[in-house]
PDB file of C-alpha atoms in Angstrom:
ATOM      1  CA  MET A   1       0.019   0.054  -0.027  1.00  0.00           C
ATOM      2  CA  LEU A   2       2.811   2.327   0.963  1.00  0.00           C
ATOM      3  CA  SER A   3       4.688   1.588  -2.235  1.00  0.00           C
ATOM      4  CA  ASP A   4       1.620   2.528  -4.270  1.00  0.00           C
ATOM      5  CA  CYS A   5       1.200   5.771  -2.462  1.00  0.00           C
ATOM      6  CA  ILE A   6       4.812   6.514  -3.154  1.00  0.00           C
ATOM      7  CA  LEU A   7       4.495   5.726  -6.750  1.00  0.00           C
ATOM      8  CA  ILE A   8       1.392   7.854  -7.145  1.00  0.00           C
ATOM      9  CA  VAL A   9       3.326  10.774  -5.518  1.00  0.00           C
ATOM     10  CA  CYS A  10       6.155  10.227  -8.110  1.00  0.00           C
ATOM     11  CA  ILE A  11       3.799  10.038 -10.917  1.00  0.00           C
ATOM     12  CA  SER A  12       2.200  13.286  -9.985  1.00  0.00           C
ATOM     13  CA  ILE A  13       5.562  14.990  -9.558  1.00  0.00           C
ATOM     14  CA  CYS A  14       6.659  13.744 -12.990  1.00  0.00           C
ATOM     15  CA  THR A  15       3.502  14.739 -14.619  1.00  0.00           C
ATOM     16  CA  ALA A  16       3.528  18.233 -13.028  1.00  0.00           C
ATOM     17  CA  PHE A  17       7.122  18.794 -14.380  1.00  0.00           C
ATOM     18  CA  LEU A  18       6.168  17.380 -17.733  1.00  0.00           C
ATOM     19  CA  GLY A  19       3.173  19.670 -17.799  1.00  0.00           C
ATOM     20  CA  GLU A  20       5.085  22.648 -16.894  1.00  0.00           C
ATOM     21  CA  GLY A  21       8.030  21.696 -19.200  1.00  0.00           C
ATOM     22  CA  LEU A  22       5.643  21.444 -22.176  1.00  0.00           C
ATOM     23  CA  THR A  23       3.954  24.640 -21.334  1.00  0.00           C
ATOM     24  CA  TRP A  24       7.314  26.299 -21.194  1.00  0.00           C
ATOM     25  CA  VAL A  25       8.259  24.971 -24.592  1.00  0.00           C
ATOM     26  CA  MET A  26       4.928  25.912 -26.111  1.00  0.00           C
ATOM     27  CA  VAL A  27       4.071  29.122 -24.241  1.00  0.00           C
ATOM     28  CA  TYR A  28       6.299  30.584 -21.585  1.00  0.00           C
ATOM     29  CA  ARG A  29       9.453  30.976 -23.628  1.00  0.00           C
ATOM     30  CA  THR A  30       7.723  32.603 -26.521  1.00  0.00           C
ATOM     31  CA  ASP A  31       8.238  36.397 -26.897  1.00  0.00           C
ATOM     32  CA  LYS A  32       4.617  36.999 -27.365  1.00  0.00           C
ATOM     33  CA  TYR A  33       3.763  35.445 -24.067  1.00  0.00           C
ATOM     34  CA  LYS A  34       6.504  37.274 -22.146  1.00  0.00           C
ATOM     35  CA  LYS A  35       5.450  40.595 -23.692  1.00  0.00           C
ATOM     36  CA  LEU A  36       1.855  40.099 -22.908  1.00  0.00           C
ATOM     37  CA  LYS A  37       2.541  38.901 -19.381  1.00  0.00           C
ATOM     38  CA  ALA A  38       4.671  41.874 -18.634  1.00  0.00           C
ATOM     39  CA  GLU A  39       2.139  44.187 -19.903  1.00  0.00           C
ATOM     40  CA  VAL A  40      -0.692  42.705 -18.027  1.00  0.00           C
ATOM     41  CA  GLU A  41       1.230  42.672 -14.804  1.00  0.00           C
ATOM     42  CA  LYS A  42       2.228  46.301 -15.244  1.00  0.00           C
ATOM     43  CA  GLN A  43      -1.288  47.398 -16.005  1.00  0.00           C
ATOM     44  CA  SER A  44      -2.865  45.387 -13.169  1.00  0.00           C
ATOM     45  CA  LYS A  45      -0.444  47.064 -10.604  1.00  0.00           C
ATOM     46  CA  LYS A  46      -1.075  50.398 -12.011  1.00  0.00           C
ATOM     47  CA  LEU A  47      -4.754  49.946 -11.980  1.00  0.00           C
ATOM     48  CA  GLU A  48      -4.775  48.765  -8.429  1.00  0.00           C
ATOM     49  CA  LYS A  49      -2.684  51.795  -7.321  1.00  0.00           C
ATOM     50  CA  GLN A  50      -5.123  54.186  -9.065  1.00  0.00           C
ATOM     51  CA  ARG A  51      -8.145  52.498  -7.615  1.00  0.00           C
ATOM     52  CA  GLU A  52      -6.764  52.936  -4.102  1.00  0.00           C
ATOM     53  CA  THR A  53      -6.909  56.701  -4.583  1.00  0.00           C
ATOM     54  CA  GLU A  54     -10.684  57.156  -5.136  1.00  0.00           C
ATOM     55  CA  THR A  55     -11.717  59.911  -7.239  1.00  0.00           C
ATOM     56  CA  ASN A  56     -14.982  61.596  -8.269  1.00  0.00           C
ATOM     57  CA  ASP A  57     -13.489  63.360 -11.185  1.00  0.00           C
ATOM     58  CA  ARG A  58     -15.306  62.215 -14.410  1.00  0.00           C
ATOM     59  CA  THR A  59     -12.294  62.337 -16.741  1.00  0.00           C
ATOM     60  CA  GLN A  60     -10.193  60.441 -14.176  1.00  0.00           C
ATOM     61  CA  LYS A  61     -12.964  57.695 -14.095  1.00  0.00           C
ATOM     62  CA  LYS A  62     -13.060  57.662 -17.908  1.00  0.00           C
ATOM     63  CA  LYS A  63      -9.376  57.056 -17.969  1.00  0.00           C
ATOM     64  CA  LEU A  64      -9.539  54.368 -15.396  1.00  0.00           C
ATOM     65  CA  GLU A  65     -12.283  52.709 -17.607  1.00  0.00           C
ATOM     66  CA  ARG A  66     -10.183  52.909 -20.689  1.00  0.00           C
ATOM     67  CA  GLN A  67      -7.300  51.231 -18.876  1.00  0.00           C
ATOM     68  CA  GLU A  68      -9.395  48.542 -17.507  1.00  0.00           C
ATOM     69  CA  GLU A  69     -10.624  47.836 -20.969  1.00  0.00           C
ATOM     70  CA  LYS A  70      -7.152  47.619 -22.345  1.00  0.00           C
ATOM     71  CA  LEU A  71      -6.126  45.424 -19.520  1.00  0.00           C
ATOM     72  CA  LYS A  72      -9.014  43.076 -20.257  1.00  0.00           C
ATOM     73  CA  ASN A  73      -8.058  42.744 -23.955  1.00  0.00           C
ATOM     74  CA  ASN A  74      -4.459  42.066 -23.004  1.00  0.00           C
ATOM     75  CA  SER A  75      -5.447  39.316 -20.505  1.00  0.00           C
ATOM     76  CA  ARG A  76      -7.872  37.848 -22.956  1.00  0.00           C
ATOM     77  CA  ASP A  77      -4.973  37.598 -25.432  1.00  0.00           C
ATOM     78  CA  LEU A  78      -2.739  36.087 -22.795  1.00  0.00           C
ATOM     79  CA  SER A  79      -5.322  33.351 -22.011  1.00  0.00           C
ATOM     80  CA  LEU A  80      -5.643  32.595 -25.723  1.00  0.00           C
ATOM     81  CA  VAL A  81      -1.939  32.135 -26.069  1.00  0.00           C
ATOM     82  CA  LYS A  82      -2.075  29.619 -23.071  1.00  0.00           C
ATOM     83  CA  MET A  83      -5.063  27.839 -24.485  1.00  0.00           C
ATOM     84  CA  LYS A  84      -3.559  25.925 -27.338  1.00  0.00           C
ATOM     85  CA  SER A  85      -0.906  24.321 -24.903  1.00  0.00           C
ATOM     86  CA  MET A  86      -3.722  23.626 -22.383  1.00  0.00           C
ATOM     87  CA  PHE A  87      -5.558  21.621 -25.091  1.00  0.00           C
ATOM     88  CA  ALA A  88      -2.373  19.694 -26.173  1.00  0.00           C
ATOM     89  CA  ILE A  89      -1.523  18.930 -22.552  1.00  0.00           C
ATOM     90  CA  GLY A  90      -5.113  18.014 -21.757  1.00  0.00           C
ATOM     91  CA  PHE A  91      -5.141  15.458 -24.426  1.00  0.00           C
ATOM     92  CA  ALA A  92      -1.784  14.030 -23.471  1.00  0.00           C
ATOM     93  CA  PHE A  93      -2.766  13.823 -19.778  1.00  0.00           C
ATOM     94  CA  THR A  94      -5.952  12.261 -20.436  1.00  0.00           C
ATOM     95  CA  ALA A  95      -4.339   9.352 -22.318  1.00  0.00           C
ATOM     96  CA  LEU A  96      -1.717   9.044 -19.485  1.00  0.00           C
ATOM     97  CA  LEU A  97      -4.390   9.096 -16.818  1.00  0.00           C
ATOM     98  CA  SER A  98      -6.482   6.441 -18.558  1.00  0.00           C
ATOM     99  CA  MET A  99      -3.239   4.285 -18.707  1.00  0.00           C
ATOM    100  CA  PHE A 100      -2.634   4.699 -14.963  1.00  0.00           C
ATOM    101  CA  ASN A 101      -6.285   4.052 -14.332  1.00  0.00           C
ATOM    102  CA  SER A 102      -6.055   0.750 -15.929  1.00  0.00           C
ATOM    103  CA  ILE A 103      -2.914  -0.193 -14.049  1.00  0.00           C
ATOM    104  CA  PHE A 104      -4.492   0.574 -10.681  1.00  0.00           C
ATOM    105  CA  ASP A 105      -7.925  -0.603 -11.714  1.00  0.00           C
ATOM    106  CA  GLY A 106      -9.849  -2.012  -8.658  1.00  0.00           C
ATOM    107  CA  ARG A 107      -6.857  -1.574  -6.420  1.00  0.00           C
ATOM    108  CA  VAL A 108      -7.003   0.089  -2.996  1.00  0.00           C
ATOM    109  CA  VAL A 109      -4.064   2.347  -2.840  1.00  0.00           C
ATOM    110  CA  ALA A 110      -4.727   3.831   0.678  1.00  0.00           C
ATOM    111  CA  ASN A 111      -7.024   3.934   3.606  1.00  0.00           C
ATOM    112  CA  LEU A 112      -8.606   7.242   4.333  1.00  0.00           C
ATOM    113  CA  PRO A 113      -8.603   8.378   7.944  1.00  0.00           C
ATOM    114  CA  PHE A 114     -12.221   9.730   7.365  1.00  0.00           C
ATOM    115  CA  THR A 115     -15.383   8.786   5.442  1.00  0.00           C
ATOM    116  CA  PRO A 116     -15.672  11.312   2.589  1.00  0.00           C
ATOM    117  CA  ILE A 117     -19.217  12.931   1.923  1.00  0.00           C
ATOM    118  CA  SER A 118     -21.241  11.121  -0.644  1.00  0.00           C
ATOM    119  CA  LEU A 119     -20.405  13.717  -3.261  1.00  0.00           C
ATOM    120  CA  ILE A 120     -16.608  12.783  -3.122  1.00  0.00           C
ATOM    121  CA  GLN A 121     -17.324   9.076  -2.797  1.00  0.00           C
ATOM    122  CA  GLY A 122     -17.742   8.846  -6.534  1.00  0.00           C
ATOM    123  CA  ILE A 123     -14.134   9.699  -6.894  1.00  0.00           C
ATOM    124  CA  SER A 124     -12.506   8.267  -3.762  1.00  0.00           C
ATOM    125  CA  HIS A 125     -14.178   4.957  -4.245  1.00  0.00           C
ATOM    126  CA  ARG A 126     -14.086   4.813  -8.084  1.00  0.00           C
ATOM    127  CA  ASN A 127     -13.839   1.253  -9.501  1.00  0.00           C
ATOM    128  CA  LEU A 128     -13.318  -0.182  -6.130  1.00  0.00           C
ATOM    129  CA  PRO A 129     -15.180  -3.219  -4.976  1.00  0.00           C
ATOM    130  CA  GLY A 130     -16.987  -3.492  -1.569  1.00  0.00           C
ATOM    131  CA  GLU A 131     -18.836  -0.814   0.529  1.00  0.00           C
ATOM    132  CA  ASP A 132     -15.975   0.310   2.717  1.00  0.00           C
ATOM    133  CA  TYR A 133     -15.680   4.033   1.720  1.00  0.00           C
ATOM    134  CA  THR A 134     -12.476   4.542   3.603  1.00  0.00           C
ATOM    135  CA  HIS A 135     -10.879   2.680   0.795  1.00  0.00           C
ATOM    136  CA  CYS A 136      -9.160   5.159  -1.517  1.00  0.00           C
ATOM    137  CA  SER A 137      -8.828   4.789  -5.230  1.00  0.00           C
ATOM    138  CA  PHE A 138      -5.803   5.826  -7.355  1.00  0.00           C
ATOM    139  CA  ILE A 139      -7.562   8.706  -8.907  1.00  0.00           C
ATOM    140  CA  PHE A 140      -8.440  10.528  -5.646  1.00  0.00           C
ATOM    141  CA  LEU A 141      -4.967  10.411  -4.274  1.00  0.00           C
ATOM    142  CA  TYR A 142      -3.597  11.406  -7.708  1.00  0.00           C
ATOM    143  CA  ILE A 143      -5.956  14.518  -7.918  1.00  0.00           C
ATOM    144  CA  LEU A 144      -4.927  15.386  -4.269  1.00  0.00           C
ATOM    145  CA  CYS A 145      -1.186  15.039  -4.988  1.00  0.00           C
ATOM    146  CA  THR A 146      -1.452  17.017  -8.362  1.00  0.00           C
ATOM    147  CA  MET A 147      -3.468  19.869  -6.560  1.00  0.00           C
ATOM    148  CA  SER A 148      -0.614  20.394  -4.027  1.00  0.00           C
ATOM    149  CA  ILE A 149       2.457  19.461  -6.163  1.00  0.00           C
ATOM    150  CA  ARG A 150       1.612  21.266  -9.289  1.00  0.00           C
ATOM    151  CA  GLN A 151       0.818  24.618  -7.628  1.00  0.00           C
ATOM    152  CA  ASN A 152       3.898  24.380  -5.463  1.00  0.00           C
ATOM    153  CA  ILE A 153       6.230  23.680  -8.540  1.00  0.00           C
ATOM    154  CA  GLN A 154       4.528  26.515 -10.380  1.00  0.00           C
ATOM    155  CA  LYS A 155       5.184  28.811  -7.561  1.00  0.00           C
ATOM    156  CA  LEU A 156       8.849  27.636  -7.093  1.00  0.00           C
ATOM    157  CA  LEU A 157       9.647  28.151 -10.717  1.00  0.00           C
ATOM    158  CA  GLY A 158       7.991  31.458 -10.849  1.00  0.00           C
ATOM    159  CA  LEU A 159       5.421  30.282 -13.392  1.00  0.00           C
ATOM    160  CA  ALA A 160       2.345  30.986 -11.374  1.00  0.00           C
ATOM    161  CA  PRO A 161       0.149  34.031 -12.436  1.00  0.00           C
ATOM    162  CA  SER A 162       0.916  37.147 -10.344  1.00  0.00           C
ATOM    163  CA  ARG A 163      -1.373  37.984  -7.630  1.00  0.00           C
ATOM    164  CA  ALA A 164      -2.004  41.441  -8.951  1.00  0.00           C
ATOM    165  CA  ALA A 165      -3.180  40.123 -12.411  1.00  0.00           C
ATOM    166  CA  SER A 166      -5.353  37.425 -10.794  1.00  0.00           C
ATOM    167  CA  LYS A 167      -6.883  39.870  -8.342  1.00  0.00           C
ATOM    168  CA  GLN A 168      -8.003  42.046 -11.231  1.00  0.00           C
ATOM    169  CA  GLY A 169      -9.992  39.005 -12.370  1.00  0.00           C
ATOM    170  CA  THR A 170      -9.440  39.683 -15.902  1.00  0.00           C
ATOM    171  CA  GLY A 171      -9.051  36.131 -17.060  1.00  0.00           C
ATOM    172  CA  PHE A 172     -10.679  34.721 -20.240  1.00  0.00           C
ATOM    173  CA  PHE A 173     -13.427  33.103 -18.340  1.00  0.00           C
ATOM    174  CA  THR A 174     -14.323  35.742 -15.803  1.00  0.00           C
ATOM    175  CA  PRO A 175     -17.294  37.899 -16.374  1.00  0.00           C
ATOM    176  CA  PRO A 176     -16.750  41.499 -17.100  1.00  0.00           C
ATOM    177  CA  THR A 177     -17.009  43.832 -13.989  1.00  0.00           C
ATOM    178  CA  GLN A 178     -18.393  47.390 -14.071  1.00  0.00           C
ATOM    179  CA  LEU A 179     -16.235  50.278 -12.856  1.00  0.00           C
ATOM    180  CA  GLY A 180     -17.028  53.471 -11.056  1.00  0.00           C
ATOM    181  CA  ARG A 181     -20.128  52.573  -9.082  1.00  0.00           C
TER     182      ARG A 181
ATOM    183  CA  MET B   1      11.888  47.115  15.583  1.00  0.00           C
ATOM    184  CA  ALA B   2      13.719  46.449  12.407  1.00  0.00           C
ATOM    185  CA  ASN B   3      13.344  48.894   9.462  1.00  0.00           C
ATOM    186  CA  HIS B   4      15.457  47.597   6.624  1.00  0.00           C
ATOM    187  CA  PRO B   5      13.667  48.343   3.395  1.00  0.00           C
ATOM    188  CA  THR B   6      15.909  46.178   1.361  1.00  0.00           C
ATOM    189  CA  LYS B   7      16.058  45.702  -2.380  1.00  0.00           C
ATOM    190  CA  LYS B   8      12.804  44.965  -4.024  1.00  0.00           C
ATOM    191  CA  VAL B   9      12.677  41.296  -4.939  1.00  0.00           C
ATOM    192  CA  LYS B  10      10.636  40.144  -7.927  1.00  0.00           C
ATOM    193  CA  THR B  11       8.266  37.261  -7.210  1.00  0.00           C
ATOM    194  CA  ASP B  12       9.021  35.821 -10.552  1.00  0.00           C
ATOM    195  CA  GLY B  13      11.855  33.378 -10.863  1.00  0.00           C
ATOM    196  CA  GLU B  14      12.607  33.032  -7.188  1.00  0.00           C
ATOM    197  CA  SER B  15      16.037  31.454  -6.503  1.00  0.00           C
ATOM    198  CA  ALA B  16      17.302  29.771  -3.385  1.00  0.00           C
ATOM    199  CA  GLN B  17      18.828  32.996  -2.372  1.00  0.00           C
ATOM    200  CA  THR B  18      15.538  34.878  -2.532  1.00  0.00           C
ATOM    201  CA  MET B  19      14.055  32.058  -0.380  1.00  0.00           C
ATOM    202  CA  GLN B  20      16.855  32.626   2.227  1.00  0.00           C
ATOM    203  CA  SER B  21      16.361  36.376   2.361  1.00  0.00           C
ATOM    204  CA  LEU B  22      12.579  35.803   2.541  1.00  0.00           C
ATOM    205  CA  LEU B  23      13.171  33.485   5.479  1.00  0.00           C
ATOM    206  CA  ALA B  24      15.216  35.888   7.247  1.00  0.00           C
ATOM    207  CA  LYS B  25      12.387  38.522   6.964  1.00  0.00           C
ATOM    208  CA  ALA B  26       9.834  36.104   7.974  1.00  0.00           C
ATOM    209  CA  ILE B  27      11.342  35.357  11.311  1.00  0.00           C
ATOM    210  CA  GLN B  28      11.979  39.012  12.090  1.00  0.00           C
ATOM    211  CA  PRO B  29       9.046  40.422  14.145  1.00  0.00           C
ATOM    212  CA  GLU B  30       7.354  43.457  12.891  1.00  0.00           C
ATOM    213  CA  TYR B  31       9.290  43.520   9.762  1.00  0.00           C
ATOM    214  CA  GLN B  32       8.370  46.506   7.424  1.00  0.00           C
ATOM    215  CA  TRP B  33       7.251  44.814   4.323  1.00  0.00           C
ATOM    216  CA  SER B  34       8.070  46.990   1.276  1.00  0.00           C
ATOM    217  CA  ASP B  35       6.595  44.534  -1.123  1.00  0.00           C
ATOM    218  CA  LYS B  36       3.221  43.115  -0.336  1.00  0.00           C
ATOM    219  CA  ASP B  37       3.814  40.031  -2.481  1.00  0.00           C
ATOM    220  CA  GLU B  38       6.727  39.160  -0.477  1.00  0.00           C
ATOM    221  CA  PHE B  39       4.743  38.963   2.712  1.00  0.00           C
ATOM    222  CA  LEU B  40       1.954  37.024   1.020  1.00  0.00           C
ATOM    223  CA  ASP B  41       4.686  34.566  -0.212  1.00  0.00           C
ATOM    224  CA  VAL B  42       5.921  34.050   3.276  1.00  0.00           C
ATOM    225  CA  VAL B  43       2.245  33.204   4.258  1.00  0.00           C
ATOM    226  CA  TYR B  44       1.961  30.919   1.417  1.00  0.00           C
ATOM    227  CA  TRP B  45       5.105  28.849   2.103  1.00  0.00           C
ATOM    228  CA  MET B  46       4.386  28.904   5.784  1.00  0.00           C
ATOM    229  CA  ARG B  47       1.000  27.261   5.063  1.00  0.00           C
ATOM    230  CA  GLN B  48       2.617  24.725   2.830  1.00  0.00           C
ATOM    231  CA  ILE B  49       5.033  23.596   5.507  1.00  0.00           C
ATOM    232  CA  MET B  50       2.280  23.669   8.133  1.00  0.00           C
ATOM    233  CA  GLY B  51       0.034  21.485   5.885  1.00  0.00           C
ATOM    234  CA  LEU B  52       2.705  18.930   5.493  1.00  0.00           C
ATOM    235  CA  VAL B  53       3.610  18.977   9.259  1.00  0.00           C
ATOM    236  CA  LEU B  54       0.084  18.864  10.549  1.00  0.00           C
ATOM    237  CA  GLY B  55      -0.643  15.985   7.990  1.00  0.00           C
ATOM    238  CA  LEU B  56       2.256  14.007   9.365  1.00  0.00           C
ATOM    239  CA  VAL B  57       1.068  14.701  12.946  1.00  0.00           C
ATOM    240  CA  TRP B  58      -2.439  13.800  12.374  1.00  0.00           C
ATOM    241  CA  GLY B  59      -1.379  10.515  10.572  1.00  0.00           C
ATOM    242  CA  PHE B  60       1.007   9.645  13.333  1.00  0.00           C
ATOM    243  CA  ILE B  61      -1.404  10.155  16.285  1.00  0.00           C
ATOM    244  CA  PRO B  62      -3.771   8.901  14.382  1.00  0.00           C
ATOM    245  CA  MET B  63      -6.525  11.351  14.135  1.00  0.00           C
ATOM    246  CA  ARG B  64      -9.678  10.010  12.460  1.00  0.00           C
ATOM    247  CA  GLY B  65     -12.877  11.413  11.035  1.00  0.00           C
ATOM    248  CA  PHE B  66     -14.040  14.942  10.181  1.00  0.00           C
ATOM    249  CA  ILE B  67     -12.731  16.338  13.426  1.00  0.00           C
ATOM    250  CA  GLY B  68      -9.323  16.135  11.780  1.00  0.00           C
ATOM    251  CA  LEU B  69     -10.234  18.038   8.812  1.00  0.00           C
ATOM    252  CA  ALA B  70     -12.042  20.765  10.895  1.00  0.00           C
ATOM    253  CA  LEU B  71      -9.140  20.884  13.435  1.00  0.00           C
ATOM    254  CA  PHE B  72      -6.763  21.281  10.466  1.00  0.00           C
ATOM    255  CA  PHE B  73      -8.550  24.428   9.229  1.00  0.00           C
ATOM    256  CA  VAL B  74      -8.847  25.816  12.748  1.00  0.00           C
ATOM    257  CA  VAL B  75      -5.096  25.359  13.574  1.00  0.00           C
ATOM    258  CA  ASN B  76      -4.065  26.555  10.134  1.00  0.00           C
ATOM    259  CA  VAL B  77      -6.126  29.653  10.087  1.00  0.00           C
ATOM    260  CA  ALA B  78      -5.417  30.427  13.674  1.00  0.00           C
ATOM    261  CA  ILE B  79      -1.592  30.221  13.347  1.00  0.00           C
ATOM    262  CA  VAL B  80      -1.639  32.520  10.192  1.00  0.00           C
ATOM    263  CA  TYR B  81      -3.932  35.014  12.061  1.00  0.00           C
ATOM    264  CA  LEU B  82      -1.570  34.995  14.986  1.00  0.00           C
ATOM    265  CA  TYR B  83       1.490  35.413  12.779  1.00  0.00           C
ATOM    266  CA  TYR B  84       0.186  38.403  10.882  1.00  0.00           C
ATOM    267  CA  SER B  85      -1.600  40.219  13.672  1.00  0.00           C
ATOM    268  CA  SER B  86       0.581  39.538  16.563  1.00  0.00           C
ATOM    269  CA  PHE B  87       4.031  38.688  15.265  1.00  0.00           C
ATOM    270  CA  GLN B  88       4.354  40.814  12.071  1.00  0.00           C
ATOM    271  CA  LYS B  89       1.575  43.271  12.998  1.00  0.00           C
ATOM    272  CA  VAL B  90       0.724  44.130   9.444  1.00  0.00           C
ATOM    273  CA  ASP B  91      -2.246  46.195   8.513  1.00  0.00           C
ATOM    274  CA  GLU B  92      -4.707  43.818   6.945  1.00  0.00           C
ATOM    275  CA  GLU B  93      -6.492  46.526   5.068  1.00  0.00           C
ATOM    276  CA  GLU B  94      -3.460  47.122   3.025  1.00  0.00           C
ATOM    277  CA  TYR B  95      -3.790  43.461   1.768  1.00  0.00           C
ATOM    278  CA  GLY B  96      -7.598  43.817   0.939  1.00  0.00           C
ATOM    279  CA  GLY B  97      -8.897  42.521   4.249  1.00  0.00           C
ATOM    280  CA  ALA B  98      -8.132  39.717   6.655  1.00  0.00           C
ATOM    281  CA  SER B  99      -9.762  37.190   4.219  1.00  0.00           C
ATOM    282  CA  GLU B 100      -7.168  37.890   1.594  1.00  0.00           C
ATOM    283  CA  ILE B 101      -4.261  36.864   3.948  1.00  0.00           C
ATOM    284  CA  LEU B 102      -6.347  33.915   5.612  1.00  0.00           C
ATOM    285  CA  LYS B 103      -7.011  32.281   2.389  1.00  0.00           C
ATOM    286  CA  GLU B 104      -3.720  32.799   0.692  1.00  0.00           C
ATOM    287  CA  GLY B 105      -2.525  29.247  -0.298  1.00  0.00           C
ATOM    288  CA  LEU B 106      -5.066  27.567   1.883  1.00  0.00           C
ATOM    289  CA  MET B 107      -6.501  25.169  -0.703  1.00  0.00           C
ATOM    290  CA  THR B 108      -2.949  23.963  -1.694  1.00  0.00           C
ATOM    291  CA  SER B 109      -2.007  23.630   1.895  1.00  0.00           C
ATOM    292  CA  PHE B 110      -5.102  21.498   2.517  1.00  0.00           C
ATOM    293  CA  SER B 111      -4.247  19.101  -0.348  1.00  0.00           C
ATOM    294  CA  SER B 112      -0.659  18.696   0.943  1.00  0.00           C
ATOM    295  CA  PHE B 113      -2.168  18.002   4.381  1.00  0.00           C
ATOM    296  CA  LEU B 114      -4.516  15.390   3.028  1.00  0.00           C
ATOM    297  CA  VAL B 115      -1.799  13.646   0.995  1.00  0.00           C
ATOM    298  CA  ALA B 116       0.519  13.508   4.082  1.00  0.00           C
ATOM    299  CA  TRP B 117      -2.298  12.414   6.457  1.00  0.00           C
ATOM    300  CA  ILE B 118      -3.694   9.736   4.135  1.00  0.00           C
ATOM    301  CA  ILE B 119      -0.223   8.344   3.272  1.00  0.00           C
ATOM    302  CA  LEU B 120       1.142   8.129   6.707  1.00  0.00           C
ATOM    303  CA  TYR B 121      -2.234   6.939   8.224  1.00  0.00           C
ATOM    304  CA  SER B 122      -2.339   4.068   5.593  1.00  0.00           C
ATOM    305  CA  ALA B 123       1.287   3.216   6.080  1.00  0.00           C
ATOM    306  CA  LEU B 124       1.049   2.868   9.940  1.00  0.00           C
ATOM    307  CA  TYR B 125      -2.512   1.739  10.680  1.00  0.00           C
ATOM    308  CA  SER B 126      -3.859  -0.451   7.921  1.00  0.00           C
TER     309      SER B 126
END
């Protein structure tokens, strides 16, 4: 059981590095990405600073709105640049995951110290025989490992999106917000 | 009280040296943080280590059931709260409210905690 767990941790470390490596080759090292990222970060920080000094001046508000629009466009472009690599990695990882899934099929890789809520049981007890819901499947442990390891690797390598940019909430999938209320 | 606004360190591409200087600042009481991101990085990494350590402790005791999950959140949030309000004495409003500091890296820390807890618990008690 312990060897399975260690193997899963190793698998998620490898896949996290592989994912980041692939993204680096396809996205992070390109000039377009670097330029856009620098631009978005600069604008987010600037906007954050300007928002702190609240103003009632109309022209100032208009200026802020224009800047926000520009920032939104830039972050949308940034997400689009990332998108194509995301799809490639998504496909590759789905194939890898189904391979590991078949290797660990029906195998209890760990015992959970708690009984998960019914919503989670579908994942934590996936393809496992019996009714003991403290039995943990491969996929549950793999997801947990990936959640913790990938994020930390991104952070260590300095590849995580900056706080200022994510705080502005100007990603591709975030709904537009109104300014100056 | 230490007031050394040292060079501004970029959060991108953090090297081992940056980590060391960050650690030195983190253990200094009431350090004047010139870069907000640096302080949030300290909270982030503190949380990750805490998640791992708590997971190992919970697995070793062994802690069982939802009380373990709840206790993790209580201990984790309480330590971060004490760290920023009593040890560093930062103004939480500068960071956009207490919730911004308290939720920094919480989910990642939670998953590290679960991994450590589950693995040690299964290794020792099953």
